Coordinates of C-alpha atoms in Angstrom, one line a residue:
X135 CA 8.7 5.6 239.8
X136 CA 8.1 7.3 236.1
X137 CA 8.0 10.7 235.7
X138 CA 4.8 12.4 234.5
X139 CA 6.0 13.2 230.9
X140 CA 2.8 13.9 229.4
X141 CA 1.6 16.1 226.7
X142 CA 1.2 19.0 229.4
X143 CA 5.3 18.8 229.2
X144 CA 7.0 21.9 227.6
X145 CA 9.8 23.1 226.5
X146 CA 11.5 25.2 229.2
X147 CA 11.1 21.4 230.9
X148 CA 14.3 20.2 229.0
X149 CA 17.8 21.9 229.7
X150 CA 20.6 21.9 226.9
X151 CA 24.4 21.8 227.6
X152 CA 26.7 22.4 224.5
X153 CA 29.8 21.2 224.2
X154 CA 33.0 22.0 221.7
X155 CA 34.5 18.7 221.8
X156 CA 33.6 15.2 223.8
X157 CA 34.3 11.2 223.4
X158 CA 31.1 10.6 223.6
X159 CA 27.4 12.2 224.4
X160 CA 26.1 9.2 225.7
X161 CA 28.5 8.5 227.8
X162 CA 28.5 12.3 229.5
X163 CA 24.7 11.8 229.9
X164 CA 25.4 8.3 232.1
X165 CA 28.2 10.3 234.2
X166 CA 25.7 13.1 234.5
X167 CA 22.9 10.5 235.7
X168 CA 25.5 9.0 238.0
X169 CA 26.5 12.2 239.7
X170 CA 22.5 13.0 240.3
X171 CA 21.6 14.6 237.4
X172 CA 17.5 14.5 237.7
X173 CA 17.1 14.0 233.6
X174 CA 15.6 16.1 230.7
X175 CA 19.3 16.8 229.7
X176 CA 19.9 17.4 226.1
X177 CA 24.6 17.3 225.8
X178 CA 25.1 18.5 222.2
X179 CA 28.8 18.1 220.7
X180 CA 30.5 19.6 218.0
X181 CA 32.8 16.8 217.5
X182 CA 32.7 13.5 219.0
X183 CA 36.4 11.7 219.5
X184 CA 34.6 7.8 220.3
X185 CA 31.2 8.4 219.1
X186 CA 29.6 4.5 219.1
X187 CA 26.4 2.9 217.4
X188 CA 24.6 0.0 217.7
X189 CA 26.4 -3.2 219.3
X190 CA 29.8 -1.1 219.8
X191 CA 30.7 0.1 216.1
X192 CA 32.5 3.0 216.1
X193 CA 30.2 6.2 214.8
X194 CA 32.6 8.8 212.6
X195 CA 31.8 12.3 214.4
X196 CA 33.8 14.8 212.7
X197 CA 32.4 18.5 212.9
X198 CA 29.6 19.9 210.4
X199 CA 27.0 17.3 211.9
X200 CA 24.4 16.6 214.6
X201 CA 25.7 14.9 217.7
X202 CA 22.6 15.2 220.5
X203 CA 21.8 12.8 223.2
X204 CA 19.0 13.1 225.7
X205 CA 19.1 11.9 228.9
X206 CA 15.7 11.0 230.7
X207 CA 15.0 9.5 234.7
X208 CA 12.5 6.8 235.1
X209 CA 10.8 7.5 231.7
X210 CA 8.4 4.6 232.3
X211 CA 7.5 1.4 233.8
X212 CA 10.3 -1.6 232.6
X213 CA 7.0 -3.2 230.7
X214 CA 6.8 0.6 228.1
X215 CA 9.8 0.9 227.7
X216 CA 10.0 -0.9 224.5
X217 CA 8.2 1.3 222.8
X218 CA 10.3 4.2 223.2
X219 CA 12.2 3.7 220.3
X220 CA 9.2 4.2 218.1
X221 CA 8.6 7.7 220.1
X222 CA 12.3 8.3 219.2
X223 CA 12.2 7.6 215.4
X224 CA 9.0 9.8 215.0
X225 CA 10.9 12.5 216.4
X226 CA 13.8 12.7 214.6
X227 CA 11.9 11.9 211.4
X228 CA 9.9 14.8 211.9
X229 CA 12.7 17.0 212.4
X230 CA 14.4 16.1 209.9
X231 CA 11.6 15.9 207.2
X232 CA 11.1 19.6 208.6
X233 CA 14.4 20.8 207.2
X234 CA 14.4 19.2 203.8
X235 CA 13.1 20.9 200.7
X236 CA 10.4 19.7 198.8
X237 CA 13.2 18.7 195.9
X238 CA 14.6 16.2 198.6
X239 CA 14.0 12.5 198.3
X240 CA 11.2 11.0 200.5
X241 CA 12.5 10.8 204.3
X242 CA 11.4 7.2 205.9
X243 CA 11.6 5.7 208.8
X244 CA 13.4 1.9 208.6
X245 CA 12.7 -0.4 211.4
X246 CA 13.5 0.4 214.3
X247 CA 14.6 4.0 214.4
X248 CA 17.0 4.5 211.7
X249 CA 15.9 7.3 209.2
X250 CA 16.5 7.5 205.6
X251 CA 16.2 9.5 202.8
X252 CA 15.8 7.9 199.3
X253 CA 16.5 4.5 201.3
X254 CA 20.4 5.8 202.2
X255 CA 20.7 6.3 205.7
X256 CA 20.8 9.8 207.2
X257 CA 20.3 9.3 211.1
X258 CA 21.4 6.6 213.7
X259 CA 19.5 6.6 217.1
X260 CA 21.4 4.6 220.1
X261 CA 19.8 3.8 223.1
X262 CA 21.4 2.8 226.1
X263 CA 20.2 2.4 229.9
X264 CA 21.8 2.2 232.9
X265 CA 20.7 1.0 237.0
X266 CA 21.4 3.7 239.2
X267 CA 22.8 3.0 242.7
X268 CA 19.8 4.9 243.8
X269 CA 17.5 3.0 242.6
X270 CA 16.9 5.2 239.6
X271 CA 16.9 4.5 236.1
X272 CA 18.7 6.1 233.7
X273 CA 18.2 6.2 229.9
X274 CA 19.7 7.9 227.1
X275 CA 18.5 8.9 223.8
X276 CA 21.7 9.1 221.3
X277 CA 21.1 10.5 217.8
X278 CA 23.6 11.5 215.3
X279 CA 22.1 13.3 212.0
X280 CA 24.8 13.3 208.6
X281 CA 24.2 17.3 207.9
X282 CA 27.2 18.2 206.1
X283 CA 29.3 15.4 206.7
X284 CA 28.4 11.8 205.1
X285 CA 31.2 8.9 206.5
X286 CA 31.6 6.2 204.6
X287 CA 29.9 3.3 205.6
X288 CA 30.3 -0.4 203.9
X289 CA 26.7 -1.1 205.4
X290 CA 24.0 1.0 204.0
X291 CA 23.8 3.7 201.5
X292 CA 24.6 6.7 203.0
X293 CA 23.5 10.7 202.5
X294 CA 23.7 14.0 204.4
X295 CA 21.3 16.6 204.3
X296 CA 23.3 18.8 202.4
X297 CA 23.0 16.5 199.6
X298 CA 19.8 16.5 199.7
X299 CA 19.9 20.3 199.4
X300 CA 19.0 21.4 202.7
X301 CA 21.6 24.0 203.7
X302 CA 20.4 24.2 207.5
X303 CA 22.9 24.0 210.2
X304 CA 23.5 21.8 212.9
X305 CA 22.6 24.2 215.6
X306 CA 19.3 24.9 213.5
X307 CA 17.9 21.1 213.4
X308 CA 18.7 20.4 216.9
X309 CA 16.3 23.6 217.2
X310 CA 13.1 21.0 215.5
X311 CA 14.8 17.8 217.1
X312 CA 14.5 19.6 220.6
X313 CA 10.6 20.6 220.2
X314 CA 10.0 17.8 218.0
X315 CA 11.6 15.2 220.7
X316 CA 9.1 17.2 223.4
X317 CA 6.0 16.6 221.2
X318 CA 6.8 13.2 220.7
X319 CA 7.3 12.5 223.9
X320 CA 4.5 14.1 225.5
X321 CA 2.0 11.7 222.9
X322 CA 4.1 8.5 223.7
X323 CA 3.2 9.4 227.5
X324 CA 5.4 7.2 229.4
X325 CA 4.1 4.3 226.8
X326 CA 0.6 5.5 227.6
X327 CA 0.2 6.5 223.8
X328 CA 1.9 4.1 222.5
X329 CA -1.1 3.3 219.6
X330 CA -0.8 6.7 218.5
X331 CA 2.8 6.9 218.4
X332 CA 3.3 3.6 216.2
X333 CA 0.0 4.8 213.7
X334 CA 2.7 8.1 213.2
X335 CA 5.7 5.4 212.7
X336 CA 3.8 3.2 210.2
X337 CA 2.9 6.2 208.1
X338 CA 6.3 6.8 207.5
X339 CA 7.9 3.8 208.0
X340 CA 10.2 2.0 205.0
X341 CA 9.6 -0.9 203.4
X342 CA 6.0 -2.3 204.7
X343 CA 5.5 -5.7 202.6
X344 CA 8.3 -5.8 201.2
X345 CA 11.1 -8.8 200.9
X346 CA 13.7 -7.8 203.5
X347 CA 16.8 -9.8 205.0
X348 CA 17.0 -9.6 208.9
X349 CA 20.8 -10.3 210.2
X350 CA 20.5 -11.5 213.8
X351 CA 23.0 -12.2 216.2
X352 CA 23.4 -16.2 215.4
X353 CA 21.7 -16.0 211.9
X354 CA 20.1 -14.1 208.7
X355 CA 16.4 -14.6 208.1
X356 CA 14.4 -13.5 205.2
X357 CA 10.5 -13.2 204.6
X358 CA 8.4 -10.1 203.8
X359 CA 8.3 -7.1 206.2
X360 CA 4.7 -7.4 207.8
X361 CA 5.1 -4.2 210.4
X362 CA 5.2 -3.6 213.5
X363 CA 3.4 -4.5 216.5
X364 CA 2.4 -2.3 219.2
X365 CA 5.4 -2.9 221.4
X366 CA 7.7 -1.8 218.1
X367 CA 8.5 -5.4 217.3
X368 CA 9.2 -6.3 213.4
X369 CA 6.7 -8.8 212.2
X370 CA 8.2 -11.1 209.8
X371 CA 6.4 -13.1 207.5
X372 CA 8.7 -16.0 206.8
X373 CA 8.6 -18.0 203.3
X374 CA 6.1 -20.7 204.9
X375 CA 3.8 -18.1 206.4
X376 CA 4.5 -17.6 209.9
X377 CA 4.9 -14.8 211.4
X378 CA 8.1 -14.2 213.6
X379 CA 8.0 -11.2 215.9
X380 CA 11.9 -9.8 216.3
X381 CA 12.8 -7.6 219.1
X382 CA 16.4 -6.9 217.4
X383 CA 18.7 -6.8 214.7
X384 CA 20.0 -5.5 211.4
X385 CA 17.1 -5.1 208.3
X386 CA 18.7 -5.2 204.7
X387 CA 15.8 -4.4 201.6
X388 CA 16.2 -7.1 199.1

């Protein structure tokens, strides 16, 4: 059954454990869930020794940046769940918009819940979910912000807060992502709120109508960058005007 996480929510909901050194935040929140933990578990690291992103690449963690994941129990029915991400990206947009000063290049969001700043990547969000024994379900919200730190990364452009002349610390923006990630939350409303939640993540979002390449698993497709629908998917327009709803993959600007 989903827990009631609703706007009524509050802070003191959502415990924190910090840690000096781990391999992985992600992967303490899954042990934690698989030991009984009941969820709303933020595991902070320092440094991260096999920190991971999207389908397995490794994630450079060295110290002066953000390494948060949240753990959450039965978040919502199987159907809402796919528009979580959205929820996700809203909230670590807004936290980190919160930190920048006005100097700083614009901060976007670039489907699905990457987040950018002058269109070179600042944040990765991984999210990974697990069947409990119990019957439970276990998800977990990994973010990994570039404050001081930016790795080199033959993908994307890449920046770190510092460079964008924000000076806060890592302990400080965890301080917005942790109320930030409770707001967001509380709107998305176990998917409940899902139409306000994607009117926030088109505001922000990069890209809208413009030419973009999409790399999927078996293939690369190109067309112009429609939006979103309200389940989070990217509509593609493709060069003889269909439009291709994708649930995953890699988006490039042309």
């Amino acid at each position: 059954m989903a827990s009631d996480m609703n706007s009524r929510k509050s802070l003191a909901d959502f415990r924190h454990d910090a840690l000096q050194e781990t391999s992985s935040t992600n992967s303490v929140c899954i042990e934690r869930a698989r030991a009984g933990d009941p969820g709303n578990l933020w595991v902070t690291a320092e440094r991260q020794t096999g920190g991971r992103g999207r389908r397995g690449r490794p994630w450079v963690s060295e110290a002066g940046n953000l390494y948060a994941s949240l753990l959450l129990i039965d978040p919502a029915p199987m159907d809402r769940l796919g528009s979580l991400p959205l929820a996700v990206a809203v909230a670590v947009h807004q936290a980190v918009r919160g930190v920048l000063p006005l100097a700083a290049e614009p901060a976007e969001i670039k489907w699905p819940n990457d987040i950018l700043i002058g269109r070179k990547k600042t944040c990765g969000i991984l999210i990974e979910g697990e069947a409990l024994p119990d019957g439970r379900y276990a998800l977990v919200i990994g973010i990994g912000v570039n404050v001081a730190v930016m790795p080199d990364n033959p993908m994307y452009p890449v920046t770190c807060l510092r460079q964008q002349g924000s000076m806060v610390s890592p302990d400080e923006l965890f301080a917005h992502l942790y109320a930030d990630m409770a707001e967001a939350l509380g709107v998305w409303n176990c998917g409940k709120g899902v139409r306000e939640i994607t009117a926030r993540w088109r505001e922000f979002a990069c890209g809208i109508g413009e030419k973009i390449t999409v790399n999927l698993p078996d293939r690369s497709i190109s067309g112009h960058f429609s939006g979103i629908d309200d389940n989070g998917l990217l509509m593609l327009e493709t060069e003889d005007g269909r439009i291709m709803p994708i649930a995953a993959g890699d988006v490039f600007f042309r």
